[in-house]
Coordinates of C-alpha atoms and ligand atoms in Angstrom, one line a residue:
Chain W
M1 CA 181.2 39.8 155.9
Q2 CA 183.5 40.9 153.3
Y3 CA 182.9 43.2 150.4
D4 CA 184.6 44.9 147.5
L5 CA 183.6 47.5 145.1
V6 CA 184.1 46.4 141.5
C7 CA 184.2 48.3 138.2
R8 CA 184.7 51.7 139.9
P9 CA 183.9 54.4 139.3
A10 CA 181.5 54.7 136.4
S11 CA 179.3 51.6 136.8
T12 CA 180.2 50.3 140.2
A13 CA 178.8 47.1 141.7
V14 CA 179.3 45.7 145.2
R15 CA 180.4 42.1 145.6
F16 CA 179.8 40.5 148.9
A17 CA 181.5 37.3 150.2
L18 CA 179.1 35.9 152.7
D19 CA 179.7 33.2 155.2
A20 CA 176.9 30.9 156.5
G21 CA 174.3 32.9 158.5
E22 CA 175.5 36.3 157.3
S23 CA 172.9 38.5 155.7
I24 CA 172.5 41.8 154.0
T25 CA 169.5 44.0 153.3
C26 CA 169.2 45.5 149.8
E27 CA 167.0 47.8 147.8
V28 CA 164.5 45.7 145.7
G29 CA 165.9 45.2 142.2
A30 CA 169.5 45.8 143.3
M31 CA 170.6 42.1 142.9
I32 CA 172.7 41.4 139.8
A33 CA 173.9 37.9 140.5
M34 CA 174.3 35.5 143.4
S35 CA 175.5 32.0 144.4
S36 CA 173.0 29.2 144.8
G37 CA 173.5 29.0 148.6
I38 CA 171.8 32.4 149.3
T39 CA 168.2 32.7 150.1
V40 CA 166.1 35.8 149.5
E41 CA 163.3 37.0 151.7
T42 CA 161.2 40.0 150.7
T43 CA 159.4 41.8 153.5
S44 CA 158.5 45.3 154.6
K45 CA 160.5 44.9 157.8
S46 CA 164.1 45.6 158.3
R47 CA 166.0 42.7 159.8
G48 CA 167.0 44.7 162.9
G49 CA 163.6 44.0 164.3
G50 CA 161.6 47.2 163.8
G51 CA 159.6 48.0 160.8
G52 CA 156.5 46.5 159.3
I53 CA 153.8 48.0 157.1
M54 CA 154.0 51.6 158.4
K55 CA 157.7 51.7 157.8
G56 CA 157.2 50.2 154.4
I57 CA 154.7 52.9 153.5
K58 CA 156.9 55.6 154.8
R59 CA 159.7 54.2 152.8
M60 CA 157.6 54.5 149.6
F61 CA 157.4 58.3 150.2
T62 CA 161.2 58.5 150.0
G63 CA 161.2 57.0 146.5
E64 CA 162.4 53.7 147.8
N65 CA 160.5 50.5 147.5
F66 CA 157.8 49.3 150.0
F67 CA 159.7 46.1 150.3
L68 CA 163.2 45.2 151.2
N69 CA 165.2 42.2 150.1
H70 CA 167.1 40.2 152.7
F71 CA 169.8 38.0 151.3
T72 CA 171.0 35.3 153.8
S73 CA 173.8 32.9 153.1
Q74 CA 173.1 29.3 154.0
Q75 CA 176.6 28.1 153.3
S76 CA 180.1 29.5 153.5
Q77 CA 181.8 31.3 150.7
Q78 CA 178.8 32.6 148.9
T79 CA 178.9 35.6 146.5
L80 CA 176.3 38.3 146.1
L81 CA 176.6 41.0 143.5
I82 CA 174.4 44.1 143.7
G83 CA 174.3 47.4 141.8
P84 CA 172.4 50.7 141.6
T85 CA 169.8 51.7 139.0
L86 CA 171.6 54.7 137.7
L87 CA 175.1 54.7 136.3
G88 CA 177.5 55.8 138.9
D89 CA 179.5 55.0 141.9
C90 CA 178.9 53.2 145.1
I91 CA 180.6 53.7 148.4
H92 CA 180.9 52.0 151.7
H93 CA 180.1 53.9 154.9
P94 CA 180.8 52.2 158.2
L95 CA 178.0 53.3 160.5
R96 CA 179.4 53.2 164.1
S97 CA 177.0 55.3 166.0
G98 CA 174.1 57.7 165.5
S99 CA 172.4 57.7 162.2
M100 CA 172.9 58.7 158.5
V101 CA 170.3 60.6 156.6
V102 CA 170.2 59.3 153.0
Q103 CA 168.5 60.8 150.0
G104 CA 165.8 58.4 148.8
S105 CA 167.3 56.7 145.8
S106 CA 170.8 56.6 147.1
W107 CA 170.4 53.8 149.7
L108 CA 171.6 50.6 148.1
A109 CA 172.2 48.1 150.9
S110 CA 173.1 47.8 154.5
S111 CA 174.0 45.2 157.2
S112 CA 170.9 43.6 158.6
S113 CA 171.7 45.2 162.0
I114 CA 171.0 48.6 160.6
D115 CA 167.5 50.0 160.9
I116 CA 166.0 51.7 157.9
D117 CA 163.3 54.3 158.4
A118 CA 161.9 57.3 156.6
T119 CA 162.4 60.8 158.0
W120 CA 160.4 63.9 157.3
R121 CA 162.3 66.8 155.8
G122 CA 159.4 69.2 155.5
F123 CA 157.4 70.8 152.8
T124 CA 159.5 73.9 152.3
S125 CA 162.6 71.9 151.3
A126 CA 160.6 69.6 149.1
I127 CA 158.8 72.3 147.2
F128 CA 161.6 74.7 146.8
S129 CA 164.6 72.4 146.4
G130 CA 163.0 69.6 144.4
E131 CA 164.3 67.2 147.1
S132 CA 162.0 64.5 148.4
M133 CA 159.8 65.3 151.4
F134 CA 161.1 62.1 153.1
W135 CA 164.6 60.9 153.4
V136 CA 165.9 57.5 154.5
K137 CA 167.3 57.4 158.0
C138 CA 169.7 54.6 158.7
S139 CA 170.7 54.0 162.3
G140 CA 172.6 51.3 164.2
T141 CA 176.0 49.8 163.9
G142 CA 177.1 48.2 160.7
D143 CA 177.9 48.8 157.1
L144 CA 176.1 51.0 154.8
F145 CA 176.3 51.0 151.0
L146 CA 175.3 54.1 149.1
S147 CA 175.0 54.8 145.4
S148 CA 175.3 58.0 143.5
Y149 CA 174.6 59.3 140.0
G150 CA 178.0 60.1 138.6
A151 CA 180.9 60.3 140.9
I152 CA 180.6 60.5 144.7
Y153 CA 182.5 63.0 146.9
P154 CA 182.9 62.6 150.6
I155 CA 183.2 65.9 152.4
Q156 CA 184.2 66.4 156.0
V157 CA 182.1 69.5 157.0
D158 CA 183.2 71.6 159.9
G159 CA 181.3 74.9 160.0
E160 CA 179.2 75.6 156.9
Y161 CA 179.0 74.0 153.5
T162 CA 176.7 74.6 150.5
V163 CA 175.6 72.0 148.0
D164 CA 173.3 72.4 145.0
T165 CA 169.9 70.7 145.4
G166 CA 169.8 67.3 143.9
H167 CA 173.5 66.6 144.6
I168 CA 173.1 65.3 148.1
V169 CA 173.7 61.6 148.6
A170 CA 173.8 61.4 152.4
F171 CA 174.9 63.2 155.6
E172 CA 175.5 62.4 159.2
D173 CA 173.0 63.2 161.8
T174 CA 175.2 65.8 163.4
L175 CA 174.8 68.0 160.3
Q176 CA 172.0 70.5 160.1
F177 CA 170.4 70.9 156.7
K178 CA 168.7 74.1 155.6
I179 CA 167.4 75.5 152.3
G180 CA 169.0 78.8 151.5
K181 CA 169.6 81.1 148.7
A182 CA 172.8 80.8 146.6
G183 CA 173.3 84.5 146.1
K184 CA 172.8 87.6 148.2
S185 CA 169.4 88.3 146.8
L186 CA 166.7 85.6 146.2
I187 CA 165.7 86.9 142.8
G188 CA 169.4 87.0 141.8
S189 CA 169.7 83.4 142.8
F190 CA 166.8 82.4 140.7
L191 CA 168.0 84.3 137.7
G192 CA 171.5 83.0 138.2
G193 CA 170.2 79.5 137.6
E194 CA 171.4 78.3 141.0
G195 CA 168.0 78.9 142.6
L196 CA 168.0 77.5 146.1
V197 CA 170.8 75.5 147.6
C198 CA 171.2 73.3 150.6
K199 CA 173.3 74.6 153.4
F200 CA 174.9 72.3 155.9
Q201 CA 175.9 73.5 159.3
G202 CA 177.8 71.7 162.0
Q203 CA 180.4 68.9 162.0
G204 CA 180.1 65.6 160.2
K205 CA 180.5 63.7 157.0
L206 CA 178.6 64.6 153.8
Y207 CA 178.5 62.7 150.6
C208 CA 177.7 64.5 147.3
Q209 CA 177.2 63.3 143.8
S210 CA 178.6 65.0 140.7
H211 CA 175.4 64.7 138.7
N212 CA 171.8 65.1 139.7
P213 CA 169.0 62.7 138.7
P214 CA 166.2 65.4 138.3
S215 CA 168.3 67.2 135.6
L216 CA 168.7 64.0 133.7
G217 CA 165.0 63.5 133.9
K218 CA 164.3 67.0 132.6
L219 CA 166.8 66.3 129.8
L220 CA 165.5 62.9 128.8
G221 CA 161.8 63.1 129.7
P222 CA 160.5 65.2 126.8
K223 CA 162.5 63.0 124.3
L224 CA 161.0 59.7 125.5
K225 CA 158.0 58.3 123.7
P226 CA 154.9 57.9 125.8
R227 CA 154.1 54.3 126.5
Chain M
M1 CA 162.5 63.9 188.7
L2 CA 165.8 63.6 187.0
D3 CA 167.8 60.5 187.6
P4 CA 171.3 61.8 188.5
N5 CA 173.0 58.6 187.2
Q6 CA 171.1 58.6 183.9
Q7 CA 173.2 57.7 180.9
F8 CA 172.6 59.2 177.5
R9 CA 173.6 57.8 174.1
G10 CA 175.4 60.2 172.0
G11 CA 178.8 60.8 170.5
V12 CA 182.1 62.7 170.6
F13 CA 184.1 64.6 168.0
H14 CA 187.8 64.8 168.8
S15 CA 191.0 64.8 166.8
S16 CA 192.4 61.8 168.7
I17 CA 189.5 59.5 167.5
P18 CA 190.1 57.6 164.2
D19 CA 187.5 59.1 161.7
G20 CA 187.1 61.9 164.2
R21 CA 183.8 60.6 165.6
I22 CA 182.8 57.9 168.0
G23 CA 179.6 56.8 169.6
A24 CA 179.6 57.4 173.4
D25 CA 177.7 57.0 176.6
I26 CA 177.3 60.3 178.3
R27 CA 176.8 61.2 182.0
I28 CA 176.4 64.6 183.6
T29 CA 177.8 65.0 187.1
P30 CA 177.2 68.2 189.1
S31 CA 180.4 69.7 187.6
E32 CA 181.2 67.9 184.4
I33 CA 179.9 66.2 181.2
I34 CA 181.7 62.9 180.9
A35 CA 181.6 60.8 177.7
E36 CA 183.0 57.2 177.3
P37 CA 183.1 55.1 174.1
S38 CA 180.0 53.1 173.8
A39 CA 180.1 49.3 173.9
E40 CA 179.1 49.0 170.3
A41 CA 181.8 51.5 169.2
L42 CA 184.4 49.4 171.0
T43 CA 183.3 46.1 169.4
V44 CA 184.0 47.3 165.9
M45 CA 187.3 48.8 167.0
D46 CA 190.8 47.5 166.8
P47 CA 191.9 46.1 170.2
S48 CA 195.0 48.3 170.1
Q49 CA 192.8 51.4 169.6
V50 CA 190.4 50.4 172.4
A51 CA 193.2 50.5 174.9
R52 CA 194.1 54.0 173.9
M53 CA 190.5 55.3 174.1
P54 CA 190.3 57.9 176.8
R55 CA 187.2 59.4 178.4
W56 CA 186.3 62.9 177.5
V57 CA 185.4 65.5 180.0
I58 CA 183.9 69.0 179.6
P59 CA 183.5 71.1 182.8
L60 CA 180.0 72.5 183.0
S61 CA 181.4 75.9 183.9
E62 CA 183.2 76.2 180.5
C63 CA 180.7 74.4 178.4
Q64 CA 179.2 76.1 175.4
V65 CA 176.0 74.6 174.0
D66 CA 174.5 74.7 170.5
L67 CA 171.6 73.1 168.8
G68 CA 171.6 71.5 165.4
G69 CA 172.0 68.2 163.6
A70 CA 169.6 66.7 161.0
S71 CA 166.7 66.9 163.4
G72 CA 167.6 70.3 164.7
R73 CA 167.2 69.0 168.2
M74 CA 170.7 67.6 168.7
V75 CA 172.5 69.3 171.6
F76 CA 176.2 70.0 171.1
C77 CA 178.5 70.7 174.1
R78 CA 181.9 72.2 173.4
N79 CA 184.9 72.9 175.6
K80 CA 186.5 76.3 175.9
E81 CA 189.1 75.5 173.2
R82 CA 186.3 74.2 171.0
D83 CA 188.4 71.1 170.0
L84 CA 186.1 68.7 171.8
T85 CA 182.5 68.2 171.1
I86 CA 180.1 65.9 173.0
F87 CA 176.7 65.6 171.3
C88 CA 173.4 63.9 172.2
E89 CA 169.9 63.9 170.8
E90 CA 168.2 61.9 173.5
R91 CA 165.2 63.3 175.4
G92 CA 166.1 64.7 178.8
F93 CA 169.7 65.5 178.0
A94 CA 169.0 69.3 177.6
A95 CA 166.9 69.3 180.8
M96 CA 169.6 67.5 182.7
L97 CA 172.3 69.9 181.4
G98 CA 170.1 72.8 182.6
D99 CA 169.5 71.2 185.9
R100 CA 173.1 70.4 186.7
S101 CA 174.4 73.8 185.6
G102 CA 171.9 75.6 187.8
G103 CA 170.0 77.0 184.8
M104 CA 173.0 78.6 183.1
L105 CA 173.0 76.2 180.2
S106 CA 169.2 76.3 179.8
E107 CA 169.6 80.0 179.3
Q108 CA 172.3 79.5 176.7
L109 CA 170.1 76.9 174.8
H110 CA 167.2 79.3 175.0
V111 CA 169.2 82.0 173.3
V112 CA 170.3 79.6 170.6
K113 CA 166.7 78.5 170.0
K114 CA 165.5 82.0 169.7
R115 CA 168.3 83.0 167.2
Q116 CA 167.5 79.9 165.0
A117 CA 163.8 80.7 165.0
G118 CA 164.6 84.2 163.9
E119 CA 166.8 83.0 161.1
N120 CA 164.0 80.7 159.9
H121 CA 161.5 83.4 160.1
R122 CA 163.6 85.8 158.0
F123 CA 164.3 83.1 155.4
R124 CA 160.6 82.3 155.1
F125 CA 159.9 86.0 154.6
W126 CA 162.4 86.3 151.8
L127 CA 161.2 83.0 150.3
T128 CA 157.6 84.4 150.2
V129 CA 158.9 87.6 148.6
G130 CA 160.7 85.5 146.0
V131 CA 157.8 83.3 145.2
V132 CA 155.5 86.3 144.8
A133 CA 158.0 88.1 142.6
T134 CA 158.4 85.0 140.4
L135 CA 154.6 84.6 140.1
L136 CA 154.3 88.3 139.2
F137 CA 157.0 87.9 136.5
G138 CA 155.0 84.9 135.2
V139 CA 151.7 86.7 135.1
I140 CA 153.2 89.8 133.4
G141 CA 154.9 87.5 130.9
Y142 CA 151.6 85.7 130.2
Y143 CA 149.7 88.9 129.5
S144 CA 152.5 90.3 127.3
V145 CA 152.3 87.1 125.2
L146 CA 148.5 87.5 125.0
A147 CA 148.8 91.2 124.0
A148 CA 151.5 90.3 121.5
A149 CA 149.3 87.6 120.1
R150 CA 146.4 90.1 119.7
L151 CA 148.7 92.6 117.9
A152 CA 150.0 89.8 115.7
I153 CA 146.6 88.7 114.8
A154 CA 145.5 92.2 113.8
A155 CA 148.3 92.1 111.3
V156 CA 147.2 88.8 109.8
P157 CA 144.9 89.0 106.7
I158 CA 141.4 87.6 107.0
S159 CA 142.3 85.1 104.3
M160 CA 144.3 83.3 106.9
D161 CA 141.1 82.9 109.0
E162 CA 139.3 81.6 106.0
K163 CA 142.0 79.0 105.3
I164 CA 142.0 77.7 108.8
G165 CA 138.2 77.7 108.9
S166 CA 138.0 75.7 105.6
M167 CA 140.5 73.2 107.0
A168 CA 138.4 72.8 110.1
M169 CA 135.2 72.5 108.0
Q170 CA 136.7 69.5 106.2
T171 CA 136.8 67.6 109.5
I172 CA 133.1 68.1 110.1
E173 CA 130.8 65.3 109.2
K174 CA 128.7 66.7 106.4
E175 CA 126.6 63.7 105.5
Q176 CA 123.8 65.1 107.6
K177 CA 124.0 68.5 106.0
L178 CA 120.7 69.9 104.9
A179 CA 120.3 71.1 101.3
A180 CA 120.7 74.8 100.6
D181 CA 117.0 75.1 99.6
H182 CA 115.8 73.3 102.8
P183 CA 113.5 75.6 104.8
A184 CA 115.9 75.4 107.8
T185 CA 118.9 76.4 105.8
K186 CA 117.0 79.3 104.2
F187 CA 115.8 80.3 107.7
V188 CA 119.3 80.6 109.2
T189 CA 120.7 82.1 106.0
E190 CA 118.1 84.9 106.1
I191 CA 119.0 85.7 109.7
V192 CA 122.7 85.8 108.8
D193 CA 121.9 88.1 105.8
R194 CA 120.0 90.5 108.1
L195 CA 122.9 90.6 110.6
K196 CA 125.8 90.6 108.2
P197 CA 125.8 94.4 107.3
H198 CA 126.2 95.2 111.0
A199 CA 129.1 92.9 111.6
A200 CA 132.5 94.4 112.6
I201 CA 134.0 93.0 109.4
P202 CA 131.0 93.2 106.9
E203 CA 133.1 91.9 104.1
M204 CA 133.7 88.7 106.0
N205 CA 132.5 85.7 103.9
F206 CA 129.7 84.5 106.3
K207 CA 128.2 81.2 105.3
V208 CA 125.9 79.0 107.3
I209 CA 125.0 75.3 107.0
V210 CA 122.5 73.3 109.0
I211 CA 123.4 69.8 110.1
E212 CA 120.8 67.2 111.2
S213 CA 121.7 66.3 114.8
S214 CA 119.9 66.1 118.1
E215 CA 122.7 68.2 119.6
V216 CA 121.6 71.6 120.7
N217 CA 124.6 73.3 119.3
A218 CA 126.0 76.0 116.9
F219 CA 129.4 77.3 116.2
A220 CA 131.4 79.6 114.0
L221 CA 134.8 78.8 112.5
P222 CA 137.5 81.4 111.8
G223 CA 136.6 83.2 108.6
G224 CA 132.9 83.2 109.1
Q225 CA 131.7 79.7 108.3
M226 CA 129.0 78.6 110.7
V227 CA 127.3 75.4 111.6
V228 CA 123.8 75.2 113.2
Y229 CA 122.4 71.8 114.4
T230 CA 118.8 71.0 113.9
G231 CA 118.6 70.3 117.6
L232 CA 119.1 73.9 118.3
L233 CA 116.4 75.0 115.9
K234 CA 113.9 72.6 117.4
K235 CA 114.6 74.0 120.9
A236 CA 114.3 77.7 119.9
E237 CA 111.1 79.5 120.6
S238 CA 111.5 82.3 118.2
G239 CA 113.6 83.5 115.2
E240 CA 115.1 86.1 117.6
Q241 CA 116.5 83.5 119.8
V242 CA 118.2 81.8 116.8
A243 CA 119.4 85.3 115.7
G244 CA 120.9 85.8 119.2
V245 CA 122.9 82.6 119.0
L246 CA 124.0 83.5 115.4
A247 CA 125.0 87.0 116.4
H248 CA 127.1 85.7 119.2
E249 CA 128.8 83.1 116.9
M250 CA 129.4 85.7 114.1
S251 CA 131.1 87.9 116.7
H252 CA 133.5 85.1 117.6
A253 CA 134.5 85.1 113.9
T254 CA 134.8 88.9 113.5
L255 CA 136.7 89.2 116.8
R256 CA 138.9 86.4 115.5
H257 CA 138.7 84.4 118.7
G258 CA 139.6 81.2 116.8
L259 CA 142.9 82.6 115.7
Q260 CA 143.5 83.8 119.3
R261 CA 143.0 80.3 120.5
V262 CA 145.4 78.9 117.9
S263 CA 148.0 81.5 118.6
Q264 CA 147.7 80.9 122.3
S265 CA 147.9 77.2 122.0
L266 CA 150.7 77.3 119.5
G267 CA 152.4 80.0 121.5
I268 CA 154.1 83.2 120.5
V269 CA 156.3 81.5 118.0
A270 CA 153.4 80.9 115.7
A271 CA 152.2 84.4 116.3
I272 CA 155.5 85.7 115.0
Q273 CA 155.3 83.3 112.1
F274 CA 152.0 84.9 111.3
L275 CA 153.7 88.3 111.3
I276 CA 156.6 87.4 109.1
G277 CA 154.2 85.5 106.9
D278 CA 155.6 82.0 107.0
A279 CA 152.2 80.7 105.9
G280 CA 153.4 77.2 104.9
G281 CA 154.6 76.4 108.4
L282 CA 151.6 78.0 109.9
L283 CA 149.2 76.0 107.8
A284 CA 151.0 72.9 108.9
L285 CA 150.6 73.9 112.5
G286 CA 147.0 75.1 111.8
S287 CA 146.0 71.7 110.4
Q288 CA 146.9 70.1 113.7
A289 CA 144.9 72.7 115.6
A290 CA 142.1 72.7 113.0
Q291 CA 139.8 70.7 115.2
T292 CA 136.6 72.4 116.0
S293 CA 137.0 71.7 119.6
I294 CA 140.1 73.8 119.8
L295 CA 138.8 76.5 117.5
T296 CA 135.5 76.9 119.2
S297 CA 136.1 76.6 122.9
Y298 CA 136.9 80.1 124.1
S299 CA 138.1 81.8 127.2
R300 CA 135.5 83.4 129.5
Q301 CA 136.8 86.8 128.3
S302 CA 136.2 85.9 124.7
E303 CA 132.7 84.7 125.5
T304 CA 131.8 88.0 127.1
E305 CA 133.3 89.9 124.2
A306 CA 131.2 87.9 121.8
D307 CA 128.1 88.5 123.9
L308 CA 128.5 92.2 123.8
E309 CA 129.5 92.4 120.2
G310 CA 126.6 90.1 119.3
A311 CA 124.2 92.3 121.3
R312 CA 125.5 95.4 119.5
M313 CA 124.9 93.7 116.1
L314 CA 121.4 92.7 117.1
H315 CA 120.7 96.2 118.2
E316 CA 121.9 97.7 115.0
A317 CA 119.9 95.2 113.0
G318 CA 116.8 96.3 114.9
L319 CA 116.6 93.2 117.0
D320 CA 116.4 92.9 120.8
P321 CA 119.9 92.3 122.2
E322 CA 118.4 90.3 125.0
S323 CA 117.6 87.5 122.5
I324 CA 120.9 86.0 123.4
S325 CA 120.0 85.8 127.1
A326 CA 116.5 84.6 126.3
F327 CA 117.6 81.4 124.6
F328 CA 120.2 80.7 127.3
D329 CA 117.6 81.1 129.9
K330 CA 115.1 78.9 128.3
L331 CA 117.6 76.1 127.8
K332 CA 118.9 76.4 131.3
K333 CA 115.5 76.3 132.8
E334 CA 114.1 73.5 130.8
D335 CA 117.0 71.1 130.5
G336 CA 119.7 72.5 132.7
D337 CA 120.2 69.1 134.4
I338 CA 120.7 67.0 131.3
P339 CA 124.3 66.9 130.4
G340 CA 125.7 66.2 127.0
V341 CA 122.8 67.2 124.9
L342 CA 122.9 70.9 125.5
V343 CA 126.4 71.4 124.1
W344 CA 126.0 75.0 123.4
V345 CA 125.1 75.8 127.0
S346 CA 127.8 73.6 128.5
S347 CA 130.4 75.3 126.3
H348 CA 129.0 78.6 127.4
P349 CA 129.1 78.6 131.2
L350 CA 128.3 81.2 133.8
H351 CA 125.2 82.2 132.2
E352 CA 123.8 84.3 135.1
Q353 CA 126.7 86.7 134.8
R354 CA 126.4 86.8 131.1
I355 CA 122.6 87.6 131.2
E356 CA 123.4 90.4 133.6
S357 CA 126.2 91.9 131.5
I358 CA 124.0 91.8 128.4
A359 CA 121.2 93.6 130.2
K360 CA 123.7 96.2 131.5
F361 CA 125.0 96.7 128.0
K362 CA 121.5 97.1 126.6
S363 CA 120.8 99.8 129.1
T364 CA 123.7 101.9 127.7
L365 CA 122.3 101.7 124.1
A366 CA 120.0 104.4 122.7
K367 CA 116.4 103.4 123.1
K368 CA 115.1 101.9 119.9
E369 CA 111.9 100.2 118.7
Y370 CA 112.9 96.6 117.9
T371 CA 111.2 95.0 114.9
P372 CA 110.5 91.3 115.2
L373 CA 111.9 89.0 112.5
D374 CA 109.4 88.2 109.8
L375 CA 110.3 84.5 109.7
D376 CA 108.2 81.5 110.3
L377 CA 110.0 79.2 112.8
A378 CA 107.0 77.0 113.1
T379 CA 107.2 75.9 109.4
V380 CA 110.9 75.2 109.8
K381 CA 110.2 73.0 112.8
E382 CA 107.5 71.3 110.9
S383 CA 110.0 70.5 108.0
L384 CA 112.4 69.0 110.5
K385 CA 110.0 66.4 111.8
Ligands
LIG401 ZN1 130.6 81.6 122.3

């Protein structure tokens, strides 16, 4: 399977060149265009084998869709073009071992060999950081495509690293994620507008995005007409 | 029993690895932790790199363990130089480490676990303190706004109440309004006239109309205009009971609860506008709020205030303050279960507490002979048939 990222970085899309029998699992609604030799199958299962209804339901809690779309090429030299919902960048992460914890809306697509599951992040982090209670856990060996709102930054963490809530795209399973206060005092943190932040500890790769979707929501929400 | 040849799936961090990380199969011998690149890791690797992939070894005697990772349960083993890390999340790995190291590494892991639990505990504590402090700020802020609104209202002329009341009055259906010389209208007007001199603001322009409707309801608008529904008159057993309702409603007007509602729902901005006298803007805002439902549904505190002020008025007017409770009690006992019809009761909840507080208030008043109203409710009821 070959891919390339087109129109980087502001409105990135991923273009796949698929050979007969190759397939890719995507977020529902991600498809932009495709050749006629590709078939689409919508299920709640991930192709890797596991899954089913429970995983579909769990996935819904992460903000992802209950269903997944599997695109399989029936012929050689087929093209599939996919893109994220929000304006922003996409990146490719080769998953070689272990797993990647992905923030709900950032998962875009992955090789069919990768298992997609939801993982519980706890009430505290959800309530106080505005992050989702569930995250998407991708494990196996294959290619992972993540999307961001705004630009995407890869960071190699070794030790400790602090990221503002809402700016996390994904992180490797070797990183520990904790909610902490930005400043010395908690009240100071709240008043400083930074509130609570996410602190990463350990060694591993972390992807951050330059903008955060909840802020956009807060900005736009009141200006939208009710439907 | 632990299987000595058990293999665990995990990974390795080392500078010699492209990307720094590789998936590995891990074994623990009695003296060492040995990691070798996993089969999957090798399949995606360049053949030239595969040849150069070594195996990584950490002697148990110099191993330093830590816990972490996304799950918090991943075990990290580091060598003395801390440039090589072998990690594993699989069940049984920690137990095997402990077993093979003769308990030394279990002890280390235990210390790490304890330290992390302590950190979490401390953070939770400060988080709770933070949340409580934030709530406290919020509550203090809320009550300051309320207090400010009250002060602002005190500075607003009564004519503003009247304007808002008149606007609201326009929204009320008056087709069913009874004529001024109708016995029912005369009846309620007489009661209001008797109570008026004892109101907190006697110069308030109290007016009352009767509307033909089966609803058991009555309300006062800001500025002193009141509406009584014939349904309420039909339900009342005595003139005193009607007087009780009217005294309560007149108190809402003199205590300016309608304006409080408006200022609370429009916020402190409107209250400041009141103060600086931007009447035009205010009236525009007021017309939006000039729905009787907003103006006549009050907070529990306002209701209690109106009860006590109404009781005071009744007492001064020579009527029994417990007339307010009496009507309540009757409605509740008779039709308490029928929703919808008894609007006045449903908009005036918690009546047991209110009856009690009125009785308590009455006991603080000087003893007085109450003179019954010299009005003929029976004739009024007859005229409504
Ligand atoms: Zn009331």
